[in-house]
Amino acid sequence: MDVQKENHTQNSSSENDSLNLSVQQRLFFIVLVATMGALAFGYDTGIISGALPYMTLPVSQGGLNLTPFTEGMVTSALTFGSAIGAFVSGYASDRFGRRITLRSLAVLFVAGALGTTIAPDVEIMVLMRFILGFAVGGGSSTVPVFIAEIAGPKRRAPLVSRNELMIVSGQLLAYIVSATMSLLLENPGMWRYMLSLAMIPGALLFIGTFFVPASPHWMVAEGRFNEARRIMRKLRENPREIKNEMAQMRQNARDARRGPPAKALLKEKWILRLVMLGCGMGIVAQFTGVNAFMYYTPIILKSTGLGTSASIAATIGNGVVSVIATFAGIRAINMFGRRPMLMAGLSVVIAMQLALGAVLVLMPSGIEQSLLSLGCILVFLFFMQMCISPVYWLLMSELFPMKVRGVLTGSAVAFQWICNATVALAFPPLLSQLGNYTFFIFAGINVGSLIFVAVMLPETRGKSLEEIETHMRAHFGEE
């Protein structure tokens, strides 16, 4: 009997190993497809830093004759579009499902990228950037939720964090494309080629959505239990795991049906407090000034005496550091809580902004100032992309209750995009008016963000989505 039991255990273990590999492969493919939206997000936000110096050229030289004001409009049109896209897509993903929403956004990714490529003037460029931004924002609110609901409690943190990895990989790709074209091509209209490549991840996302399953959480919320169970059998390692998760999801769905309707739920005090927390996290993420660095690093470095091509090439360092940092963040996010990671990241961000401001204010222009400035930017980006950005997107995927998860995630991410647009639009005028003292202002804002995280953010590490919902209801509920 003991021998038979041992053989049965070994066979079971072998079958589980095979099953594990199959589950891992499926999850890898699903995440890869979903994060094509994040790759497009990263490329579209990163490529503008390389395109802007050429878009400012006169029309006769292949540019769009951008002024400082229209430069800010072109840059921020994407982020304002992203705010609306995130909000609308939140409703769409709750109503029609995460997968259908992603497929629709993929069409907009391709259309927006094509429109920016052929835009004949500033007005059309701003409109097309807005449409592209709608897709970027919709993807930013839908992709993390879709991955979180597909992944399960054990894999949620590292798999959702791959969304951030694809964002920074898209930005790195954008910087490499910008630098390569800037160094090798003589055509000043090359910025159109830069923008056209954004169609590729959009097309891959569209095709991929026909080969991935729907979210089992959304299926259960819609009462489609058998379909959800069939999906779960392909995404989980053993029947016990499927049984436990299905039981939690069904109980959650029953509670939601017995509870107030979605519109009434949105008025409950704990939900309103949760939305305020989500919006506050948008301020924390964006008022670090990260996108001011990502969009305007060439402009910052040109002010230290570097040439245009050298300044654009230096942004590759931004992308490389961001990708390395995100890999480090994926490892760290399973080892440390959300709160400690955010607080450590914000502390270094504050220190680097103070250091960058001091270098730019106190040192004379020259190669030493250029190198020290770039060093401060790279250290800033390392801790931003390791400790803050991945944790932000992870929190957006897990903070909100299932019944209104799409709506609330969309609303919080939309507010984050408004913060992003505000920083992108305000940074050039601030730099023009206040000079390098601008970085001291960002440091002061981030001190406030550090206090906010320490006081307001509950810890979510190690909990299922259903357990997080119960915890948030208790933490932010009626006194």
Short mmCIF file of C-alpha atoms in Angstrom, two decimals:
data_model
loop_
_atom_site.label_atom_id
_atom_site.label_comp_id
_atom_site.label_asym_id
_atom_site.label_seq_id
_atom_site.Cartn_x
_atom_site.Cartn_y
_atom_site.Cartn_z
CA MET A 1 0.00 0.00 0.00
CA ASP A 2 2.78 2.40 0.90
CA VAL A 3 4.54 1.68 -2.39
CA GLN A 4 1.33 2.18 -4.35
CA LYS A 5 0.65 5.41 -2.46
CA GLU A 6 4.19 6.63 -3.15
CA ASN A 7 3.90 5.74 -6.86
CA HIS A 8 0.54 7.50 -7.01
CA THR A 9 2.12 10.57 -5.37
CA GLN A 10 5.01 10.57 -7.84
CA ASN A 11 2.63 10.20 -10.80
CA SER A 12 0.44 12.95 -9.43
CA SER A 13 3.50 15.16 -8.95
CA SER A 14 4.63 14.46 -12.52
CA GLU A 15 1.17 15.29 -13.87
CA ASN A 16 1.14 18.49 -11.82
CA ASP A 17 4.56 19.47 -13.18
CA SER A 18 3.24 19.00 -16.74
CA LEU A 19 0.06 20.86 -15.86
CA ASN A 20 2.04 23.65 -14.22
CA LEU A 21 4.07 24.14 -17.36
CA SER A 22 0.90 24.23 -19.44
CA VAL A 23 -0.74 26.73 -17.09
CA GLN A 24 2.37 28.91 -17.08
CA GLN A 25 2.49 28.87 -20.87
CA ARG A 26 -1.16 29.86 -21.14
CA LEU A 27 -0.81 32.64 -18.60
CA PHE A 28 2.37 33.88 -20.31
CA PHE A 29 0.57 34.03 -23.67
CA ILE A 30 -2.49 35.80 -22.24
CA VAL A 31 -0.35 38.36 -20.44
CA LEU A 32 1.78 38.85 -23.56
CA VAL A 33 -1.31 39.58 -25.66
CA ALA A 34 -2.89 41.88 -23.09
CA THR A 35 0.32 43.83 -22.57
CA MET A 36 0.58 44.66 -26.27
CA GLY A 37 -1.66 47.52 -25.16
CA ALA A 38 0.98 48.46 -22.57
CA LEU A 39 3.73 48.23 -25.22
CA ALA A 40 1.77 50.62 -27.43
CA PHE A 41 1.19 52.83 -24.36
CA GLY A 42 4.92 53.00 -23.67
CA TYR A 43 5.93 53.54 -27.30
CA ASP A 44 3.36 56.30 -27.86
CA THR A 45 4.37 58.17 -24.70
CA GLY A 46 8.11 57.72 -25.31
CA ILE A 47 8.38 58.43 -29.03
CA ILE A 48 7.20 62.01 -28.67
CA SER A 49 10.45 63.01 -26.94
CA GLY A 50 12.41 62.07 -30.07
CA ALA A 51 9.84 63.42 -32.52
CA LEU A 52 9.34 66.86 -30.94
CA PRO A 53 12.72 68.40 -31.93
CA TYR A 54 11.90 67.64 -35.60
CA MET A 55 8.23 68.61 -35.36
CA THR A 56 9.29 72.09 -34.23
CA LEU A 57 11.02 72.68 -37.59
CA PRO A 58 9.27 74.87 -40.19
CA VAL A 59 6.77 73.18 -42.50
CA SER A 60 9.12 73.82 -45.45
CA GLN A 61 11.72 71.64 -43.70
CA GLY A 62 9.36 68.76 -42.94
CA GLY A 63 8.17 69.84 -39.49
CA LEU A 64 4.91 71.30 -38.16
CA ASN A 65 6.38 74.62 -37.00
CA LEU A 66 5.50 73.96 -33.35
CA THR A 67 5.71 76.80 -30.84
CA PRO A 68 6.20 76.19 -27.09
CA PHE A 69 2.41 76.34 -26.70
CA THR A 70 1.57 73.93 -29.55
CA GLU A 71 4.42 71.68 -28.41
CA GLY A 72 2.66 71.36 -25.07
CA MET A 73 -0.68 70.81 -26.86
CA VAL A 74 0.69 67.97 -29.00
CA THR A 75 2.32 66.35 -25.98
CA SER A 76 -0.64 66.72 -23.62
CA ALA A 77 -3.37 65.85 -26.18
CA LEU A 78 -2.49 62.18 -25.71
CA THR A 79 -2.76 62.42 -21.94
CA PHE A 80 -6.08 64.31 -21.99
CA GLY A 81 -7.41 61.70 -24.42
CA SER A 82 -6.09 59.01 -22.07
CA ALA A 83 -8.11 60.43 -19.18
CA ILE A 84 -11.35 60.16 -21.14
CA GLY A 85 -10.38 56.77 -22.57
CA ALA A 86 -9.68 55.35 -19.11
CA PHE A 87 -13.02 56.59 -17.77
CA VAL A 88 -15.14 55.38 -20.71
CA SER A 89 -13.32 52.04 -20.94
CA GLY A 90 -14.01 51.41 -17.25
CA TYR A 91 -17.75 51.44 -17.97
CA ALA A 92 -17.28 49.41 -21.17
CA SER A 93 -15.22 46.70 -19.46
CA ASP A 94 -17.89 46.24 -16.76
CA ARG A 95 -20.69 46.18 -19.34
CA PHE A 96 -19.16 44.21 -22.22
CA GLY A 97 -16.16 42.48 -20.63
CA ARG A 98 -12.41 43.13 -20.51
CA ARG A 99 -11.56 41.20 -23.69
CA ILE A 100 -14.07 42.96 -25.99
CA THR A 101 -12.97 46.32 -24.59
CA LEU A 102 -9.32 45.55 -25.37
CA ARG A 103 -10.23 44.49 -28.92
CA SER A 104 -12.05 47.77 -29.52
CA LEU A 105 -9.15 49.77 -28.11
CA ALA A 106 -6.76 47.95 -30.46
CA VAL A 107 -8.66 49.39 -33.43
CA LEU A 108 -8.22 52.88 -31.98
CA PHE A 109 -4.49 52.26 -31.42
CA VAL A 110 -4.03 51.52 -35.12
CA ALA A 111 -6.27 54.37 -36.30
CA GLY A 112 -4.63 56.91 -33.99
CA ALA A 113 -1.10 55.86 -34.96
CA LEU A 114 -1.96 56.09 -38.65
CA GLY A 115 -3.56 59.49 -38.13
CA THR A 116 -0.52 60.97 -36.38
CA THR A 117 1.73 59.59 -39.13
CA ILE A 118 -0.09 61.42 -41.95
CA ALA A 119 -1.27 64.51 -40.02
CA PRO A 120 -0.77 67.53 -42.33
CA ASP A 121 -0.98 70.25 -39.66
CA VAL A 122 -1.00 70.91 -35.92
CA GLU A 123 -4.78 70.74 -35.57
CA ILE A 124 -5.05 67.26 -37.10
CA MET A 125 -2.00 66.13 -35.12
CA VAL A 126 -3.61 67.21 -31.83
CA LEU A 127 -6.88 65.44 -32.76
CA MET A 128 -5.10 62.22 -33.74
CA ARG A 129 -2.96 62.30 -30.60
CA PHE A 130 -6.19 62.67 -28.62
CA ILE A 131 -7.69 59.57 -30.32
CA LEU A 132 -4.48 57.66 -29.74
CA GLY A 133 -4.59 58.81 -26.12
CA PHE A 134 -8.13 57.44 -25.78
CA ALA A 135 -6.74 54.00 -26.67
CA VAL A 136 -3.72 54.41 -24.39
CA GLY A 137 -5.89 55.43 -21.44
CA GLY A 138 -8.43 52.69 -22.07
CA GLY A 139 -5.66 50.12 -22.16
CA SER A 140 -4.06 51.51 -19.00
CA SER A 141 -7.27 50.95 -17.01
CA THR A 142 -8.35 47.67 -18.61
CA VAL A 143 -5.12 45.68 -19.00
CA PRO A 144 -4.12 45.54 -15.27
CA VAL A 145 -7.65 44.53 -14.24
CA PHE A 146 -7.81 41.83 -16.94
CA ILE A 147 -4.44 40.39 -15.90
CA ALA A 148 -5.29 40.52 -12.18
CA GLU A 149 -8.54 38.63 -12.74
CA ILE A 150 -6.85 36.04 -14.98
CA ALA A 151 -3.77 35.52 -12.79
CA GLY A 152 -5.12 34.49 -9.37
CA PRO A 153 -3.79 35.49 -5.91
CA LYS A 154 -0.40 33.74 -6.14
CA ARG A 155 0.65 35.21 -9.47
CA ARG A 156 -1.21 38.52 -9.44
CA ALA A 157 1.65 40.75 -8.30
CA PRO A 158 4.37 39.58 -10.73
CA LEU A 159 2.00 39.19 -13.70
CA VAL A 160 0.31 42.58 -13.29
CA SER A 161 3.78 44.10 -12.88
CA ARG A 162 4.62 42.85 -16.37
CA ASN A 163 2.22 45.51 -17.58
CA GLU A 164 4.70 48.10 -16.29
CA LEU A 165 7.57 46.11 -17.84
CA MET A 166 5.92 46.37 -21.26
CA ILE A 167 5.26 50.09 -20.78
CA VAL A 168 8.93 50.82 -20.11
CA SER A 169 9.99 48.38 -22.85
CA GLY A 170 7.82 50.37 -25.26
CA GLN A 171 9.48 53.57 -24.08
CA LEU A 172 12.94 52.03 -24.51
CA LEU A 173 12.01 50.90 -28.02
CA ALA A 174 10.83 54.44 -28.76
CA TYR A 175 14.12 55.93 -27.56
CA ILE A 176 16.17 53.45 -29.63
CA VAL A 177 14.08 54.16 -32.74
CA SER A 178 14.38 57.93 -32.16
CA ALA A 179 18.14 57.83 -31.65
CA THR A 180 18.76 55.45 -34.58
CA MET A 181 16.71 57.49 -37.02
CA SER A 182 18.21 60.74 -35.74
CA LEU A 183 21.76 59.47 -36.25
CA LEU A 184 21.30 57.56 -39.52
CA LEU A 185 18.62 59.38 -41.49
CA GLU A 186 19.02 62.82 -43.02
CA ASN A 187 15.31 63.37 -43.69
CA PRO A 188 13.86 65.91 -41.17
CA GLY A 189 10.44 64.35 -41.77
CA MET A 190 11.62 61.16 -40.07
CA TRP A 191 9.33 61.85 -37.15
CA ARG A 192 6.48 60.47 -39.26
CA TYR A 193 8.29 57.12 -39.54
CA MET A 194 8.82 57.17 -35.77
CA LEU A 195 5.10 57.60 -35.13
CA SER A 196 3.98 55.03 -37.71
CA LEU A 197 5.58 52.09 -35.87
CA ALA A 198 2.99 52.46 -33.08
CA MET A 199 0.51 50.64 -35.35
CA ILE A 200 2.32 47.30 -34.86
CA PRO A 201 1.51 46.57 -31.18
CA GLY A 202 -2.06 47.77 -31.77
CA ALA A 203 -2.48 45.26 -34.61
CA LEU A 204 -0.95 42.47 -32.49
CA LEU A 205 -3.34 43.27 -29.63
CA PHE A 206 -6.34 43.10 -31.96
CA ILE A 207 -5.31 39.72 -33.39
CA GLY A 208 -4.34 38.33 -29.98
CA THR A 209 -7.72 39.02 -28.36
CA PHE A 210 -9.25 36.29 -30.54
CA PHE A 211 -6.98 33.73 -28.86
CA VAL A 212 -7.33 34.59 -25.14
CA PRO A 213 -10.20 33.77 -22.74
CA ALA A 214 -12.56 36.20 -21.08
CA SER A 215 -12.07 37.13 -17.43
CA PRO A 216 -13.54 34.39 -15.18
CA HIS A 217 -14.35 37.01 -12.53
CA TRP A 218 -16.42 38.95 -15.05
CA MET A 219 -18.10 35.72 -16.19
CA VAL A 220 -19.12 34.88 -12.62
CA ALA A 221 -20.39 38.43 -12.06
CA GLU A 222 -22.57 37.92 -15.17
CA GLY A 223 -23.87 34.61 -13.81
CA ARG A 224 -22.03 32.51 -16.41
CA PHE A 225 -20.60 30.00 -13.92
CA ASN A 226 -20.00 27.04 -16.23
CA GLU A 227 -18.03 29.16 -18.71
CA ALA A 228 -16.01 30.63 -15.86
CA ARG A 229 -15.22 27.16 -14.54
CA ARG A 230 -14.06 25.99 -18.00
CA ILE A 231 -11.73 28.97 -18.21
CA MET A 232 -10.42 28.38 -14.69
CA ARG A 233 -9.53 24.76 -15.54
CA LYS A 234 -7.04 26.11 -18.09
CA LEU A 235 -5.60 28.78 -15.79
CA ARG A 236 -5.13 27.06 -12.43
CA GLU A 237 -2.84 24.25 -11.31
CA ASN A 238 -5.19 21.95 -9.40
CA PRO A 239 -8.91 21.33 -8.74
CA ARG A 240 -8.66 22.56 -5.14
CA GLU A 241 -7.42 25.95 -6.31
CA ILE A 242 -10.27 26.16 -8.84
CA LYS A 243 -12.84 25.12 -6.23
CA ASN A 244 -11.66 27.70 -3.67
CA GLU A 245 -11.51 30.58 -6.16
CA MET A 246 -14.87 29.72 -7.71
CA ALA A 247 -16.44 29.56 -4.25
CA GLN A 248 -15.02 32.98 -3.37
CA MET A 249 -16.16 34.47 -6.67
CA ARG A 250 -19.67 33.01 -6.40
CA GLN A 251 -20.04 34.22 -2.82
CA ASN A 252 -18.83 37.64 -3.92
CA ALA A 253 -21.35 37.62 -6.78
CA ARG A 254 -24.20 36.61 -4.40
CA ASP A 255 -23.25 39.38 -1.98
CA ALA A 256 -23.18 41.85 -4.86
CA ARG A 257 -26.66 40.77 -6.05
CA ARG A 258 -28.07 41.01 -2.52
CA GLY A 259 -26.39 44.35 -1.95
CA PRO A 260 -27.32 47.72 -3.41
CA PRO A 261 -27.28 48.20 -7.20
CA ALA A 262 -24.08 49.56 -8.74
CA LYS A 263 -25.35 53.17 -8.84
CA ALA A 264 -26.29 53.06 -5.15
CA LEU A 265 -23.01 51.32 -4.26
CA LEU A 266 -21.08 54.20 -5.81
CA LYS A 267 -22.64 56.52 -3.20
CA GLU A 268 -21.59 54.47 -0.17
CA LYS A 269 -19.04 56.15 2.07
CA TRP A 270 -16.42 53.36 1.90
CA ILE A 271 -16.55 53.42 -1.91
CA LEU A 272 -16.17 57.19 -2.04
CA ARG A 273 -13.19 56.99 0.30
CA LEU A 274 -11.71 54.23 -1.84
CA VAL A 275 -12.10 56.39 -4.97
CA MET A 276 -10.38 59.27 -3.16
CA LEU A 277 -7.53 56.90 -2.29
CA GLY A 278 -7.28 55.79 -5.93
CA CYS A 279 -7.20 59.40 -7.13
CA GLY A 280 -4.66 60.27 -4.47
CA MET A 281 -2.43 57.49 -5.76
CA GLY A 282 -2.67 59.09 -9.21
CA ILE A 283 -1.24 62.29 -7.71
CA VAL A 284 1.50 60.26 -6.02
CA ALA A 285 2.44 58.52 -9.28
CA GLN A 286 2.36 61.51 -11.63
CA PHE A 287 3.53 64.41 -9.50
CA THR A 288 6.81 62.64 -9.03
CA GLY A 289 7.38 64.41 -12.35
CA VAL A 290 8.34 61.15 -14.04
CA ASN A 291 6.74 62.03 -17.35
CA ALA A 292 8.37 65.45 -17.37
CA PHE A 293 11.66 63.53 -17.41
CA MET A 294 10.43 61.00 -19.98
CA TYR A 295 9.02 63.61 -22.37
CA TYR A 296 11.56 66.39 -21.91
CA THR A 297 14.90 64.76 -21.05
CA PRO A 298 16.41 65.90 -24.40
CA ILE A 299 15.33 69.48 -23.66
CA ILE A 300 16.76 69.31 -20.11
CA LEU A 301 20.08 67.97 -21.42
CA LYS A 302 20.24 70.48 -24.28
CA SER A 303 20.11 73.22 -21.63
CA THR A 304 23.41 71.84 -20.25
CA GLY A 305 25.14 72.19 -23.63
CA LEU A 306 24.58 68.81 -25.30
CA GLY A 307 23.61 68.76 -28.99
CA THR A 308 20.22 67.56 -30.26
CA SER A 309 21.31 64.11 -31.45
CA ALA A 310 23.39 63.48 -28.31
CA SER A 311 20.48 64.56 -26.08
CA ILE A 312 18.09 62.22 -27.89
CA ALA A 313 20.62 59.36 -27.73
CA ALA A 314 21.02 59.92 -23.97
CA THR A 315 17.34 59.10 -23.49
CA ILE A 316 18.17 55.47 -24.34
CA GLY A 317 19.72 55.42 -20.86
CA ASN A 318 16.28 56.36 -19.49
CA GLY A 319 14.74 53.38 -21.22
CA VAL A 320 17.46 50.87 -20.28
CA VAL A 321 17.39 51.90 -16.61
CA SER A 322 13.57 51.76 -16.57
CA VAL A 323 13.52 48.21 -17.98
CA ILE A 324 16.20 46.98 -15.53
CA ALA A 325 14.39 48.67 -12.65
CA THR A 326 11.08 47.09 -13.59
CA PHE A 327 12.66 43.61 -13.63
CA ALA A 328 13.98 44.39 -10.14
CA GLY A 329 10.53 45.62 -9.12
CA ILE A 330 8.85 42.40 -10.32
CA ARG A 331 11.16 40.44 -7.99
CA ALA A 332 10.79 42.87 -5.11
CA ILE A 333 7.01 43.10 -5.28
CA ASN A 334 6.67 39.48 -4.14
CA MET A 335 9.08 40.06 -1.24
CA PHE A 336 7.91 43.40 0.16
CA GLY A 337 4.59 45.09 0.86
CA ARG A 338 3.08 47.80 -1.31
CA ARG A 339 3.50 50.52 1.33
CA PRO A 340 7.22 49.96 2.07
CA MET A 341 8.07 49.91 -1.64
CA LEU A 342 6.22 53.14 -2.30
CA MET A 343 7.75 54.92 0.68
CA ALA A 344 11.30 53.82 -0.22
CA GLY A 345 10.82 54.91 -3.83
CA LEU A 346 9.41 58.31 -2.90
CA SER A 347 12.29 58.97 -0.49
CA VAL A 348 14.89 58.45 -3.23
CA VAL A 349 12.81 60.42 -5.76
CA ILE A 350 12.79 63.41 -3.42
CA ALA A 351 16.54 63.18 -2.89
CA MET A 352 17.26 62.99 -6.63
CA GLN A 353 15.03 65.95 -7.47
CA LEU A 354 16.80 68.05 -4.87
CA ALA A 355 20.16 66.89 -6.26
CA LEU A 356 19.17 67.61 -9.88
CA GLY A 357 17.95 71.07 -8.99
CA ALA A 358 21.21 71.79 -7.15
CA VAL A 359 23.34 70.54 -10.08
CA LEU A 360 21.46 72.65 -12.61
CA VAL A 361 21.33 75.77 -10.43
CA LEU A 362 24.82 75.74 -8.91
CA MET A 363 27.07 74.22 -11.58
CA PRO A 364 28.23 75.94 -14.79
CA SER A 365 27.15 74.47 -18.15
CA GLY A 366 29.48 71.80 -19.47
CA ILE A 367 30.08 68.09 -19.74
CA GLU A 368 30.30 67.64 -15.94
CA GLN A 369 26.90 69.24 -15.45
CA SER A 370 25.46 67.14 -18.29
CA LEU A 371 26.76 63.87 -16.81
CA LEU A 372 25.67 64.68 -13.24
CA SER A 373 22.23 65.77 -14.47
CA LEU A 374 21.83 62.56 -16.44
CA GLY A 375 23.01 60.57 -13.39
CA CYS A 376 20.35 62.18 -11.18
CA ILE A 377 17.68 61.48 -13.79
CA LEU A 378 18.72 57.83 -14.12
CA VAL A 379 18.77 57.17 -10.35
CA PHE A 380 15.39 58.91 -10.10
CA LEU A 381 13.99 56.70 -12.87
CA PHE A 382 15.44 53.51 -11.38
CA PHE A 383 13.60 53.93 -8.08
CA MET A 384 10.52 55.35 -9.78
CA GLN A 385 10.19 52.34 -12.08
CA MET A 386 11.19 49.78 -9.45
CA CYS A 387 9.18 50.97 -6.45
CA ILE A 388 6.42 53.35 -7.56
CA SER A 389 5.08 52.72 -11.07
CA PRO A 390 4.58 48.92 -10.82
CA VAL A 391 3.02 49.25 -7.38
CA TYR A 392 0.64 51.95 -8.65
CA TRP A 393 -0.67 49.77 -11.51
CA LEU A 394 -0.90 46.76 -9.21
CA LEU A 395 -2.98 48.75 -6.72
CA MET A 396 -5.29 49.94 -9.52
CA SER A 397 -5.96 46.30 -10.41
CA GLU A 398 -6.81 45.18 -6.88
CA LEU A 399 -8.20 48.04 -4.76
CA PHE A 400 -11.78 48.19 -6.06
CA PRO A 401 -14.76 45.81 -5.57
CA MET A 402 -15.77 43.45 -8.40
CA LYS A 403 -19.24 44.91 -8.96
CA VAL A 404 -17.82 48.30 -9.99
CA ARG A 405 -14.16 47.41 -10.56
CA GLY A 406 -14.04 48.58 -14.17
CA VAL A 407 -15.83 51.86 -13.43
CA LEU A 408 -13.74 52.74 -10.38
CA THR A 409 -10.44 51.65 -11.89
CA GLY A 410 -11.29 53.68 -14.99
CA SER A 411 -12.18 56.72 -12.88
CA ALA A 412 -9.01 56.54 -10.77
CA VAL A 413 -6.78 55.95 -13.81
CA ALA A 414 -8.56 58.77 -15.66
CA PHE A 415 -7.67 61.11 -12.81
CA GLN A 416 -4.08 59.85 -12.98
CA TRP A 417 -4.04 60.79 -16.68
CA ILE A 418 -5.35 64.26 -15.86
CA CYS A 419 -2.43 64.60 -13.43
CA ASN A 420 -0.11 63.33 -16.18
CA ALA A 421 -1.47 65.87 -18.65
CA THR A 422 -1.18 68.66 -16.10
CA VAL A 423 2.49 67.88 -15.52
CA ALA A 424 3.19 67.53 -19.28
CA LEU A 425 1.43 70.81 -20.09
CA ALA A 426 2.82 72.78 -17.16
CA PHE A 427 6.43 71.62 -17.24
CA PRO A 428 7.70 73.66 -20.26
CA PRO A 429 6.19 76.98 -19.01
CA LEU A 430 7.40 76.24 -15.45
CA LEU A 431 10.89 75.52 -16.71
CA SER A 432 10.75 78.68 -18.79
CA GLN A 433 9.56 80.89 -15.91
CA LEU A 434 11.27 79.36 -12.86
CA GLY A 435 14.20 77.66 -14.53
CA ASN A 436 15.79 74.79 -12.69
CA TYR A 437 14.11 75.72 -9.41
CA THR A 438 11.16 73.75 -10.88
CA PHE A 439 12.73 70.54 -9.57
CA PHE A 440 12.61 71.84 -5.98
CA ILE A 441 8.85 72.32 -6.41
CA PHE A 442 8.46 68.69 -7.47
CA ALA A 443 10.51 67.59 -4.45
CA GLY A 444 8.17 69.50 -2.13
CA ILE A 445 5.09 67.92 -3.71
CA ASN A 446 6.60 64.47 -3.25
CA VAL A 447 7.15 65.06 0.46
CA GLY A 448 3.36 65.46 0.64
CA SER A 449 2.94 62.24 -1.37
CA LEU A 450 5.17 60.35 1.06
CA ILE A 451 3.03 61.49 4.00
CA PHE A 452 -0.16 60.51 2.11
CA VAL A 453 1.07 56.95 1.50
CA ALA A 454 2.23 56.54 5.09
CA VAL A 455 -1.10 57.70 6.54
CA MET A 456 -3.76 56.57 4.03
CA LEU A 457 -2.75 53.42 2.12
CA PRO A 458 -3.74 50.00 3.56
CA GLU A 459 -1.56 46.97 2.76
CA THR A 460 -2.97 44.50 0.19
CA ARG A 461 -0.10 42.04 -0.19
CA GLY A 462 -0.98 38.34 0.13
CA LYS A 463 -4.77 38.75 -0.16
CA SER A 464 -7.15 37.51 -2.86
CA LEU A 465 -9.25 40.10 -4.69
CA GLU A 466 -12.27 39.02 -2.63
CA GLU A 467 -10.31 39.33 0.65
CA ILE A 468 -9.09 42.79 -0.39
CA GLU A 469 -12.69 43.85 -1.03
CA THR A 470 -13.72 42.70 2.47
CA HIS A 471 -10.69 44.42 3.99
CA MET A 472 -11.39 47.71 2.19
CA ARG A 473 -15.04 47.67 3.20
CA ALA A 474 -14.00 47.26 6.86
CA HIS A 475 -11.12 49.76 6.66
CA PHE A 476 -13.04 52.55 4.90
CA GLY A 477 -16.55 51.69 6.10
CA GLU A 478 -18.82 53.48 8.48
CA GLU A 479 -17.38 54.32 11.88
#
